[in-house]
Coordinates of N, CA and C in Angstrom, one line a residue:
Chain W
X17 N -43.5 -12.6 -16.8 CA -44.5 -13.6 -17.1 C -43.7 -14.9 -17.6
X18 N -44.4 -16.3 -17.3 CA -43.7 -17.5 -17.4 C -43.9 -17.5 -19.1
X19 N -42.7 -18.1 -19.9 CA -43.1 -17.9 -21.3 C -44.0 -19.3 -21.3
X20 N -45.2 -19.6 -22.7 CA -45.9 -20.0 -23.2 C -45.8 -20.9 -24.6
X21 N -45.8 -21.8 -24.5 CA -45.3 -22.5 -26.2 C -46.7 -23.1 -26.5
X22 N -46.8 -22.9 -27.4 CA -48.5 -23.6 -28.4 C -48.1 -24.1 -29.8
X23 N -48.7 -25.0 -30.1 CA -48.6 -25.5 -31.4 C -49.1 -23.9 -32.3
X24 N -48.8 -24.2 -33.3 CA -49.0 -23.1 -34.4 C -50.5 -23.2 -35.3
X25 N -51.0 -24.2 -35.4 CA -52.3 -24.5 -35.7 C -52.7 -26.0 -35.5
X26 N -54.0 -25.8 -35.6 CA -54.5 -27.5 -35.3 C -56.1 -27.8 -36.0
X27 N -56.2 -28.5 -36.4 CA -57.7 -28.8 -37.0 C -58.3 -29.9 -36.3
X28 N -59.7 -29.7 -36.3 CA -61.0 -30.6 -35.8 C -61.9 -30.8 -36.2
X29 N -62.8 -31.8 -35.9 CA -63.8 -32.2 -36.7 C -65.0 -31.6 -36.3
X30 N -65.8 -30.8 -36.8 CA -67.0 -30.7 -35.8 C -67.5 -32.0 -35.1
X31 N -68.4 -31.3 -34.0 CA -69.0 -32.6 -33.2 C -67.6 -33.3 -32.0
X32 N -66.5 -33.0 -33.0 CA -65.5 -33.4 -31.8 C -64.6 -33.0 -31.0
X33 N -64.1 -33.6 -29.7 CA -63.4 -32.7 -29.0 C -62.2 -32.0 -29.8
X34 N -62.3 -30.8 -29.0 CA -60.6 -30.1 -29.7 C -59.7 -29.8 -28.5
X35 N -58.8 -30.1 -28.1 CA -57.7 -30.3 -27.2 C -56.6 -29.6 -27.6
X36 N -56.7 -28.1 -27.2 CA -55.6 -27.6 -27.4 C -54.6 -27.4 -26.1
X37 N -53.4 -27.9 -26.5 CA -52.3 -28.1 -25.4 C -51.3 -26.9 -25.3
X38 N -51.0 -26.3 -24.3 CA -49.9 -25.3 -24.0 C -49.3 -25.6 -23.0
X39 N -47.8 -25.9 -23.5 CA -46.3 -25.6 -22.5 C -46.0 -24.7 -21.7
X40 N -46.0 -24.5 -20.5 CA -45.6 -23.7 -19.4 C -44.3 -24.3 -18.3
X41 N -43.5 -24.6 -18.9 CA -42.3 -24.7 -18.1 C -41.7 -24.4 -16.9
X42 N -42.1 -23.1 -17.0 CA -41.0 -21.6 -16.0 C -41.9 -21.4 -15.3
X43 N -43.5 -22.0 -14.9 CA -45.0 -21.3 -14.4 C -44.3 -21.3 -12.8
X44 N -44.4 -20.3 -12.4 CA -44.2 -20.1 -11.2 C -45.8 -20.8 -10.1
X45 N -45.5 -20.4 -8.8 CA -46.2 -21.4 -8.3 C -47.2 -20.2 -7.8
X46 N -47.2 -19.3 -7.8 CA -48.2 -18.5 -7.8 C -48.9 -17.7 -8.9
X47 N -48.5 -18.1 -10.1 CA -49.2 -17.8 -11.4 C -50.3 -18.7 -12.3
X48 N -51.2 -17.9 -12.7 CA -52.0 -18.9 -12.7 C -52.6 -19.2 -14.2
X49 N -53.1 -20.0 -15.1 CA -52.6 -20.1 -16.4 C -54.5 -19.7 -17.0
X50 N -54.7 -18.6 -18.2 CA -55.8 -18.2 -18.8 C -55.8 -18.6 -20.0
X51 N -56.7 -18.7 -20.4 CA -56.9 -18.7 -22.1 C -58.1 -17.9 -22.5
X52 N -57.5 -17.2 -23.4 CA -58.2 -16.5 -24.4 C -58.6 -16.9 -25.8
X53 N -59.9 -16.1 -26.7 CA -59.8 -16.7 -28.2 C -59.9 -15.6 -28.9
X54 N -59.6 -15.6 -30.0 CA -59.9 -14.6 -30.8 C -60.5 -15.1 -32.4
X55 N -61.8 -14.4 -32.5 CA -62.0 -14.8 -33.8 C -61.9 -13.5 -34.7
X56 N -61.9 -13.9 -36.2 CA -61.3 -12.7 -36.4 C -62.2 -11.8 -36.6
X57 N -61.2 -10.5 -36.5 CA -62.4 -9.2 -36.9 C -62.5 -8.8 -35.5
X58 N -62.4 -9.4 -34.3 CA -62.9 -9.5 -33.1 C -61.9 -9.3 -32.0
X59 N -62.6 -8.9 -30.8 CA -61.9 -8.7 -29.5 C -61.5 -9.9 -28.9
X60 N -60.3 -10.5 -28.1 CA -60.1 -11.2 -27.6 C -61.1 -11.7 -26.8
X61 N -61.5 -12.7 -26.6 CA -62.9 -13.6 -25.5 C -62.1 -14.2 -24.4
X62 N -62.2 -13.9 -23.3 CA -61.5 -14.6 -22.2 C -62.4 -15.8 -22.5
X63 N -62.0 -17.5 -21.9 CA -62.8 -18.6 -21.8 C -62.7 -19.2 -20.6
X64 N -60.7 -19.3 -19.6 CA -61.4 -19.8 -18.3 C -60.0 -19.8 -17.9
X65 N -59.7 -20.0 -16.8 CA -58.6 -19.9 -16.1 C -58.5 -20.7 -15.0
X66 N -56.8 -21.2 -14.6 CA -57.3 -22.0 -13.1 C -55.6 -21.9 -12.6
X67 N -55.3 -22.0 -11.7 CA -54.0 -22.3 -10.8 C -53.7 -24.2 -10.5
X68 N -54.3 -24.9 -10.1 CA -53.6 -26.5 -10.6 C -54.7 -27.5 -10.3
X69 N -55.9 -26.6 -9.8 CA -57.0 -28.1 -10.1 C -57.6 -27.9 -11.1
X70 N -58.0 -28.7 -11.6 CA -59.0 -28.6 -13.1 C -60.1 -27.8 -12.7
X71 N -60.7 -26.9 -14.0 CA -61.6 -26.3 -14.3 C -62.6 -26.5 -15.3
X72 N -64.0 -26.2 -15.0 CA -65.1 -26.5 -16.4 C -65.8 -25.4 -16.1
X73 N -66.2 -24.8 -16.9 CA -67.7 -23.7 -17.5 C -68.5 -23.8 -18.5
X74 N -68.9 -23.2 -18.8 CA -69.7 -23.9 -19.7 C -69.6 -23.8 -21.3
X75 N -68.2 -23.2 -21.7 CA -67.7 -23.0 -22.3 C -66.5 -24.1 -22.7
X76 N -65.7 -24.6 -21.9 CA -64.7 -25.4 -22.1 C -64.1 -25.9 -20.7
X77 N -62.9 -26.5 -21.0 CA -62.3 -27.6 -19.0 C -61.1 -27.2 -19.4
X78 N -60.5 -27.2 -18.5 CA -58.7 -27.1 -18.1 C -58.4 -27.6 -17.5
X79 N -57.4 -29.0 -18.0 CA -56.6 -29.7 -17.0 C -55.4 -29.3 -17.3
X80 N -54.7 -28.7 -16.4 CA -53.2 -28.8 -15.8 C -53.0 -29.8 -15.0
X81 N -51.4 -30.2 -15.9 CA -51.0 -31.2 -15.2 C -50.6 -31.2 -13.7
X82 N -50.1 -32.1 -13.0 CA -49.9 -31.8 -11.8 C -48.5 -31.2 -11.3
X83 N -47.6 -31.0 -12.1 CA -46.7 -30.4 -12.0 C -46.8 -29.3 -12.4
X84 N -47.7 -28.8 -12.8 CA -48.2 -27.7 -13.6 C -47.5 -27.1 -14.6
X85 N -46.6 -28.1 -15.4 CA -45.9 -27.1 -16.7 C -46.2 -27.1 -17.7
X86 N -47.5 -27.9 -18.0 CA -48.3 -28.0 -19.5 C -50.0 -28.0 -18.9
X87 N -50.6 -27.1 -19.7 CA -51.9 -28.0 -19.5 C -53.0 -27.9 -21.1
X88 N -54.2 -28.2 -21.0 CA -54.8 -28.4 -22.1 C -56.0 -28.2 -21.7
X89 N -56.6 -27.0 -23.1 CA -57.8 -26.7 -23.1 C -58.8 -27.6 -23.5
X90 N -59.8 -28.0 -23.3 CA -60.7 -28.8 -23.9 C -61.9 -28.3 -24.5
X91 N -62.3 -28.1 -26.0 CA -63.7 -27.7 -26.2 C -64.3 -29.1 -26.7
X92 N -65.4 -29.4 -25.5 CA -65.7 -30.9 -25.2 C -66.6 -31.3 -27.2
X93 N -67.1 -30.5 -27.6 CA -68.1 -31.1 -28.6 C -67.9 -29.0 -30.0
X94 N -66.8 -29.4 -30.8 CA -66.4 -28.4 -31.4 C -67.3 -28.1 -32.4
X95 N -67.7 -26.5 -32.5 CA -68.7 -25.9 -33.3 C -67.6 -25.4 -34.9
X96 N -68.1 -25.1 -35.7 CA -68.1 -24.4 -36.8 C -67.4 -22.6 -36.2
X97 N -68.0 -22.7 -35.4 CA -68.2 -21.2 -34.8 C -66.9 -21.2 -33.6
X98 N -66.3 -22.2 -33.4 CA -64.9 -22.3 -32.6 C -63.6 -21.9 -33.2
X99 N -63.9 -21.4 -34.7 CA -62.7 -21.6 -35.4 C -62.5 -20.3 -34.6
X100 N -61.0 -20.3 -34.6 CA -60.5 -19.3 -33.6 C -58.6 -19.4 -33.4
X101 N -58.3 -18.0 -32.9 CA -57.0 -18.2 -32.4 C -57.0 -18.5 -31.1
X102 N -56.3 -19.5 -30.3 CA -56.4 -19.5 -29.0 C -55.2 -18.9 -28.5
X103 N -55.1 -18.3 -27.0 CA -54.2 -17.7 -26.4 C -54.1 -18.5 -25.2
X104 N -52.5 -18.9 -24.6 CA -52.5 -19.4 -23.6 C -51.7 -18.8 -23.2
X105 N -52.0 -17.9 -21.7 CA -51.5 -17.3 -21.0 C -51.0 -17.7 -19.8
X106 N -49.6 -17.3 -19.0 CA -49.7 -17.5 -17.8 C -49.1 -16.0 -16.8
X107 N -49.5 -15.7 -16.0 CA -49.8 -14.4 -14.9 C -49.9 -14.6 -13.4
X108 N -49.2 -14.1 -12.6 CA -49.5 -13.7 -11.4 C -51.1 -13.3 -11.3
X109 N -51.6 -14.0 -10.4 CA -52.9 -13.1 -10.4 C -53.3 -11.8 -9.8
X110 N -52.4 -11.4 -8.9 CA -52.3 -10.1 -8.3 C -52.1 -9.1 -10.1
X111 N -51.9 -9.4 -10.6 CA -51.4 -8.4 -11.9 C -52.5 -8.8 -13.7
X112 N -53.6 -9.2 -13.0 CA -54.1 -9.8 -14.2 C -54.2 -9.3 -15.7
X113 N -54.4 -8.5 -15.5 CA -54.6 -7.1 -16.5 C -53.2 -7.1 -17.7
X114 N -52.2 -7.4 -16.9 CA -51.3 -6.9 -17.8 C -50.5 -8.1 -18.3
X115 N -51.6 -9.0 -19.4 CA -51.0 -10.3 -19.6 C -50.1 -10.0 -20.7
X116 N -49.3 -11.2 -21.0 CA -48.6 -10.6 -22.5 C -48.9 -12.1 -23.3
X117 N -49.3 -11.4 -24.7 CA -49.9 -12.9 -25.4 C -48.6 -13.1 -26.5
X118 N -49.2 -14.4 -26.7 CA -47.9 -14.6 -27.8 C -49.2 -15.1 -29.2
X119 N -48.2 -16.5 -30.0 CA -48.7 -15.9 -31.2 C -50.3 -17.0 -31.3
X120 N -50.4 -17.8 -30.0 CA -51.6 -18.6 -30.2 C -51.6 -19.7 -30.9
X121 N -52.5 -21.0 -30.7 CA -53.1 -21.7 -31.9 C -54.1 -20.9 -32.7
X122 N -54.2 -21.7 -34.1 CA -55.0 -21.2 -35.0 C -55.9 -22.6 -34.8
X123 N -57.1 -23.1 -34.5 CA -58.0 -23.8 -34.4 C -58.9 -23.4 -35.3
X124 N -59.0 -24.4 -36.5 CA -59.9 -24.6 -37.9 C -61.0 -25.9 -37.4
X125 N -62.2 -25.3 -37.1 CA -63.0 -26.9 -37.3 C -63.5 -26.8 -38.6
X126 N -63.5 -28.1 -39.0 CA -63.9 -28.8 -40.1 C -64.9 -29.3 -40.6
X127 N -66.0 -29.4 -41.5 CA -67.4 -29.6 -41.0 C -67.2 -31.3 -41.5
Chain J
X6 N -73.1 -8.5 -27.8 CA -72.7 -7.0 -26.6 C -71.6 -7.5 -26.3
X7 N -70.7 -7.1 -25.8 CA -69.3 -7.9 -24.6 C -68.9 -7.2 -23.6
X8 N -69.9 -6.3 -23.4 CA -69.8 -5.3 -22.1 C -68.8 -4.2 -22.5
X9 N -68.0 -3.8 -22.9 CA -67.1 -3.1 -23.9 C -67.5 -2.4 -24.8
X10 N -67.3 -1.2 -24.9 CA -67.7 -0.6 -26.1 C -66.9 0.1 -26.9
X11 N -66.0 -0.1 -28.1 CA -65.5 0.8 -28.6 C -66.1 1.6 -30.0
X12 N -65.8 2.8 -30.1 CA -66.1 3.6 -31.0 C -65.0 4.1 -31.6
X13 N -64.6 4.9 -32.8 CA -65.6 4.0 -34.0 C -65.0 2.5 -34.3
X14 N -65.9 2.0 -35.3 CA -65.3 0.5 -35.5 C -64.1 0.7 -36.6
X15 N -63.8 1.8 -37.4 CA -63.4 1.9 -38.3 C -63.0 3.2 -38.6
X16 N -61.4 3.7 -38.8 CA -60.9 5.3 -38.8 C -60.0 5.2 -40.2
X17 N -60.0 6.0 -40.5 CA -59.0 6.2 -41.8 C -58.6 7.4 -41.5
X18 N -57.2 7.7 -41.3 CA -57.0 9.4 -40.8 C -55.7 9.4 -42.0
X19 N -55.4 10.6 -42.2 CA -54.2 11.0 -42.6 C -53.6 11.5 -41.5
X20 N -51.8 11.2 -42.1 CA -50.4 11.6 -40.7 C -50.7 13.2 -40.3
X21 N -51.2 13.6 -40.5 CA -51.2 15.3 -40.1 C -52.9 15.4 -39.1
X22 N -53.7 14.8 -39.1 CA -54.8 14.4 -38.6 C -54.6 14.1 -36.9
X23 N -55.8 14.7 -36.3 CA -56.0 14.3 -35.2 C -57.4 14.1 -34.9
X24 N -57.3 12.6 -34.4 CA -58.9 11.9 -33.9 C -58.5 11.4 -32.2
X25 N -59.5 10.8 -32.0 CA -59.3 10.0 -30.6 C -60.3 8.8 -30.6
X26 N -60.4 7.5 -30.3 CA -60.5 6.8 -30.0 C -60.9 6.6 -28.1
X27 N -62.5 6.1 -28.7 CA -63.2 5.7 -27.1 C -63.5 4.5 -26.8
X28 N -63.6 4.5 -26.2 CA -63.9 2.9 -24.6 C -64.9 3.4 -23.8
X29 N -65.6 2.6 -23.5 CA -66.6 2.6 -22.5 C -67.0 1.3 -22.3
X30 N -66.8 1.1 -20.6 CA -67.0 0.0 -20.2 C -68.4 -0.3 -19.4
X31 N -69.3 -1.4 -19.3 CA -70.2 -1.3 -18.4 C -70.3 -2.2 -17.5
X32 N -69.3 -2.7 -17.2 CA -69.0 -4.0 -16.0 C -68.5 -4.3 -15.0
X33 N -68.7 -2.5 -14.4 CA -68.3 -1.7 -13.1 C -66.8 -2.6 -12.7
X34 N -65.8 -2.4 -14.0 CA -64.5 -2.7 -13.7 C -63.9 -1.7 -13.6
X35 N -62.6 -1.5 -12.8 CA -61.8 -0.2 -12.4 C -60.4 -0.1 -13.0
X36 N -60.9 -1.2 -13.9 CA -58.7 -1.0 -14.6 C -59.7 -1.1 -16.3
X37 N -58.8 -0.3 -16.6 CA -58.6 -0.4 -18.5 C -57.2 -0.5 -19.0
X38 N -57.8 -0.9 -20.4 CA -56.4 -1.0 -21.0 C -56.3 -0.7 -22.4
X39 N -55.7 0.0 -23.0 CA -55.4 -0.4 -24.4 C -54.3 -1.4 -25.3
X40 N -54.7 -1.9 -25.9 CA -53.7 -3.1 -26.7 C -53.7 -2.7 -27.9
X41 N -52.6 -2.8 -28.6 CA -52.3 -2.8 -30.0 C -52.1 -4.2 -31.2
X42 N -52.6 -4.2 -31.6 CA -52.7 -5.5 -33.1 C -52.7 -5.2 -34.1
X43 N -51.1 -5.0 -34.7 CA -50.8 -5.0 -36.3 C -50.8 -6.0 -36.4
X44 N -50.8 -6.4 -38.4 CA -50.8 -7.8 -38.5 C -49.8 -8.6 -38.3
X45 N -50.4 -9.5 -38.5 CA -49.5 -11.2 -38.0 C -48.5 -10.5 -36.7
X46 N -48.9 -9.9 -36.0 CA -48.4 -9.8 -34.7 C -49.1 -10.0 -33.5
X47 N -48.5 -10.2 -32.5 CA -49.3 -10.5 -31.1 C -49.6 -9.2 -30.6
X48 N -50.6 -9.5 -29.9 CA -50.9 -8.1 -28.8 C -50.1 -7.7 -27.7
X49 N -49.6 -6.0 -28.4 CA -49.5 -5.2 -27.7 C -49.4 -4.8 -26.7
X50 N -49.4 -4.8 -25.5 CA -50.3 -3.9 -24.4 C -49.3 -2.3 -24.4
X51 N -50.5 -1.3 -24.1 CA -49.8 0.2 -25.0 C -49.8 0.8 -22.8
X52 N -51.0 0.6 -22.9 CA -51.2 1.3 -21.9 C -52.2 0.7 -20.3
X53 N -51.9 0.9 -19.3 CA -53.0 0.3 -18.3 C -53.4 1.2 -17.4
X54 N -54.4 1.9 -17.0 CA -55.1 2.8 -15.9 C -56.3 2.0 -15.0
X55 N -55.6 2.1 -13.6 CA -56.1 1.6 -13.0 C -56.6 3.1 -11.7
X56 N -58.0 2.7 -11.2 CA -58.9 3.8 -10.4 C -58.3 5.1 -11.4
X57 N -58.3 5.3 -12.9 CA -58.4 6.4 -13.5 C -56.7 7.0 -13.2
X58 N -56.0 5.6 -12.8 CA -54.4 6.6 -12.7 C -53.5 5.6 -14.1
X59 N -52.9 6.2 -14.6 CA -51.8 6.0 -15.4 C -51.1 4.4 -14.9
X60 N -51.2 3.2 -14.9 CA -49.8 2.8 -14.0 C -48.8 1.7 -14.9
X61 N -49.2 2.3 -16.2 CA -48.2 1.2 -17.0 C -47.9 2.2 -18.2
X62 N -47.1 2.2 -18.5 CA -47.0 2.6 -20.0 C -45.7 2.4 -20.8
X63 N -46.2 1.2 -21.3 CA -45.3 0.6 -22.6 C -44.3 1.3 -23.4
X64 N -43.3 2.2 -23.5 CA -43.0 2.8 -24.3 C -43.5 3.1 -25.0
X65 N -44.4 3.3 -25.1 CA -45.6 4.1 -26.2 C -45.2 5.2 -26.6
X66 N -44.8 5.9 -28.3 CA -44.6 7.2 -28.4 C -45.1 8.3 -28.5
X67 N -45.1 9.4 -28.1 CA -45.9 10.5 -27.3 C -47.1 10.8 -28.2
X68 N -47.2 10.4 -29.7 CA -48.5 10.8 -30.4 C -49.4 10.0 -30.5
X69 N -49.6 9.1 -29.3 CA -50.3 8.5 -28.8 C -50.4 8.6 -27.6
X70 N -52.0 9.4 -26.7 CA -51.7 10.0 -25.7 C -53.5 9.6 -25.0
X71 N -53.3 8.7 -24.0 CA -54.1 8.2 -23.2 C -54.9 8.6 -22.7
X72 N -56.3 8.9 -22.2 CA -56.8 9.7 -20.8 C -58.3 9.1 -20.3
X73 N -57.9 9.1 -19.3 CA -59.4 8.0 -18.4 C -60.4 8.8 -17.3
X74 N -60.8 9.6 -17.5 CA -61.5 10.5 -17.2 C -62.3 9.6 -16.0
X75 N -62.9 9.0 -15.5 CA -63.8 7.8 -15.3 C -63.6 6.6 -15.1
X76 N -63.2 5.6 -14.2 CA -63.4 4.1 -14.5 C -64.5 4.0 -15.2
X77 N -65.0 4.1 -16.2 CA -66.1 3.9 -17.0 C -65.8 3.8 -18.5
X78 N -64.8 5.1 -18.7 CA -64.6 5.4 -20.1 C -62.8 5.6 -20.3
X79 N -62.1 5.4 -21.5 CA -61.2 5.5 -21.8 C -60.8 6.1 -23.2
X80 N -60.1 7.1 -23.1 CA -59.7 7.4 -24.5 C -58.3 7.3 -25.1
X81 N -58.0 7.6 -26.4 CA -57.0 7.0 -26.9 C -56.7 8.4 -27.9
X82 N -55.9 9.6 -27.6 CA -56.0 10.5 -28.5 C -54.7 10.2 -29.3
X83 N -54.9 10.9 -31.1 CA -54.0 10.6 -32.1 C -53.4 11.7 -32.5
X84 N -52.2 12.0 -32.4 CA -52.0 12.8 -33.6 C -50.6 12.4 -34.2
X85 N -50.3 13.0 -35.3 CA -49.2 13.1 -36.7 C -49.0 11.9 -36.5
X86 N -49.8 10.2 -36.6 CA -49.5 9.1 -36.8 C -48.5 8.9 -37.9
X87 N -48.2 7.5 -37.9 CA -47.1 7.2 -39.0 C -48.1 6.0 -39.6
X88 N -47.7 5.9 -40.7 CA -48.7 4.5 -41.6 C -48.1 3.1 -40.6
X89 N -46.9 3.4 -39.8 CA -46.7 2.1 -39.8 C -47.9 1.6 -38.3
X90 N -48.7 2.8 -37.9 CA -49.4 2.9 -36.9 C -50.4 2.1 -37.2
X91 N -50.7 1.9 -38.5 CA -52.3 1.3 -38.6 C -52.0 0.2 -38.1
X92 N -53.4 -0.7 -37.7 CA -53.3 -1.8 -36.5 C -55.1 -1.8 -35.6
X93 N -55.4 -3.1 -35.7 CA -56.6 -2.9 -34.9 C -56.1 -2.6 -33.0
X94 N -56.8 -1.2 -32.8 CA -56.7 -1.5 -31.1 C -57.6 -1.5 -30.4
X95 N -57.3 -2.1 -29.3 CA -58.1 -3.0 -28.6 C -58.6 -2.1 -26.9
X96 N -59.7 -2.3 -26.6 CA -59.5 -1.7 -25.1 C -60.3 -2.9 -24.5
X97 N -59.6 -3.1 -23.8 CA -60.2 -4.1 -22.4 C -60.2 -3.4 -20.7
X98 N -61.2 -4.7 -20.4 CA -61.2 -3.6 -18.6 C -61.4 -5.2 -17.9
X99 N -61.0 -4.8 -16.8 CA -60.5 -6.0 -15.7 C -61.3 -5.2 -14.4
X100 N -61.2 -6.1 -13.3 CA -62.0 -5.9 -12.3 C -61.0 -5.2 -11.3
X101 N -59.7 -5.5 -11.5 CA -58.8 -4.5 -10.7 C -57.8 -5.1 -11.6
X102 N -56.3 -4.4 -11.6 CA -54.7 -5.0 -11.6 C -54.5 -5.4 -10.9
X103 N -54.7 -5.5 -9.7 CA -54.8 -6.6 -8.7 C -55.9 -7.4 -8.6
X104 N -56.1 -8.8 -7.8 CA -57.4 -9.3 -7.6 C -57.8 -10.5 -8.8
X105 N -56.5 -10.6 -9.9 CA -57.1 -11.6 -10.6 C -58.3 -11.6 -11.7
X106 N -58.7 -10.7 -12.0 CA -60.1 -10.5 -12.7 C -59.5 -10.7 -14.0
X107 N -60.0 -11.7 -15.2 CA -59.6 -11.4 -16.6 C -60.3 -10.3 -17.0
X108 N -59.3 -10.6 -18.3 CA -59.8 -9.2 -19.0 C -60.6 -9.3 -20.1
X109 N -61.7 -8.4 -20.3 CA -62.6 -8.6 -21.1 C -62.7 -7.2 -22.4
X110 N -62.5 -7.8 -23.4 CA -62.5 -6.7 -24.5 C -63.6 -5.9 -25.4
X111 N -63.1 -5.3 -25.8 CA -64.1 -5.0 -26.6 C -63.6 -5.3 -28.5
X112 N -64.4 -5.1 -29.2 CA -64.0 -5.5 -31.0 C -63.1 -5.1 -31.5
X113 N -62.8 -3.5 -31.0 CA -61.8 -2.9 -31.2 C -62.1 -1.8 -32.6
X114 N -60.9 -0.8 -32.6 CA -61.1 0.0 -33.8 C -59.9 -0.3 -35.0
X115 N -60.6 -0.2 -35.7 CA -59.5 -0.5 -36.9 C -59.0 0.6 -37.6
X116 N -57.7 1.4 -37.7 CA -57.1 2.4 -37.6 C -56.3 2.1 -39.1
X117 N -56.8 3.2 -40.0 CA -55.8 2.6 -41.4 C -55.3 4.7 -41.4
X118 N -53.8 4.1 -41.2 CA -53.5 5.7 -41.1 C -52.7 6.0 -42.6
X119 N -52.7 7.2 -43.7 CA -52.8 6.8 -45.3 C -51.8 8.4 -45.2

């Protein structure tokens, strides 16, 4: 798996966007980049995934760059309820299952 | 709900003790997994069964002993744990190991071995 670099924590305002950015350097061109959250107490929550065009659900957007060796999650309008660890993953998609996570952002919203 | 189910939420065993730990999935996925989460550590992955076969296993040591009876359900049998075992673990299930499907978890059990 392509290694993954994330800031160590980051804070937000509620009401505002939170833009969490992860480095993917080594992403190969058939790997494709996920994020997960974890709040605590709790099972990891997949949120969205994409290979190099942007993505939106209704949960958050993913723009990778076009080089694809960074990209950034967007939670467009941040809840109380967002506090969370984020995971940014990157994987072959033939092998989804067997991601390997590292240590995440810690995402604190702020009221 | 998160389509995942693990049981129990919460174990306290002693090293000489044997329990097992279940999964049940309802999201007609055919791969499971178990993950391991001690603190301030990252996740684990212990084990992966895909269509009910074995096809990963982490160096996991033997008193920790897998079995998937079902793409539906997963278990996690225990015995002569060590304290350094406690750690919440996790089961998730994907729609294959191939095909791209994330993975989706369950809360997990929380395992305090004394």
């Amino acid at each position: 798996d392509a290694k993954t670099t994330q800031p160590t924590s980051m804070d937000c305002a509620e009401g505002r966007a939170a833009n969490l950015p992860c480095n993917h350097s080594t992403i190969s061109g058939n790997e494709y980049v996920y994020w997960y959250r974890q709040i605590h107490s709790q099972g990891p929550q997949y949120i969205i995934h994409g290979l190099k065009n942007n993505e939106t659900n209704e949960m958050a957007s993913l723009i990778i760059t076009e080089d694809r060796k960074s990209s950034t999650l967007i939670l467009p309008h941040a809840t109380l309820r967002d506090t969370a660890v984020y995971y940014c993953i990157v994987r072959v998609n033939t092998n989804a299952g067997k991601s390997t996570f590292g240590d995440g952002t810690t995402l604190t919203v702020k009221p | 709900e998160t389509g995942v189910t693990q049981t129990p939420r919460h174990l306290v065993m002693g090293m000489t003790n044997k329990k097992s730990l279940k999964c049940e999935q309802h999201l007609g996925h055919n791969a499971m997994y178990w993950y391991k989460q001690s603190a301030k550590k990252p996740l684990e992955l212990m084990f992966v069964y895909s269509l009910e076969e074995r096809v990963e296993n982490n160096s996991v040591p033997s008193r920790f002993s897998p079995e998937c009876p079902n793409s539906s359900h997963l278990f996690l049998h225990l015995h002569t744990l060590q304290p350094e075992d406690s750690a919440l673990y996790l089961c998730a299930s994907s729609g294959g190991v191939t095909g791209g499907s994330p993975l989706h978890f369950g809360n997990g059990t929380r395992l305090t071995v004394t």
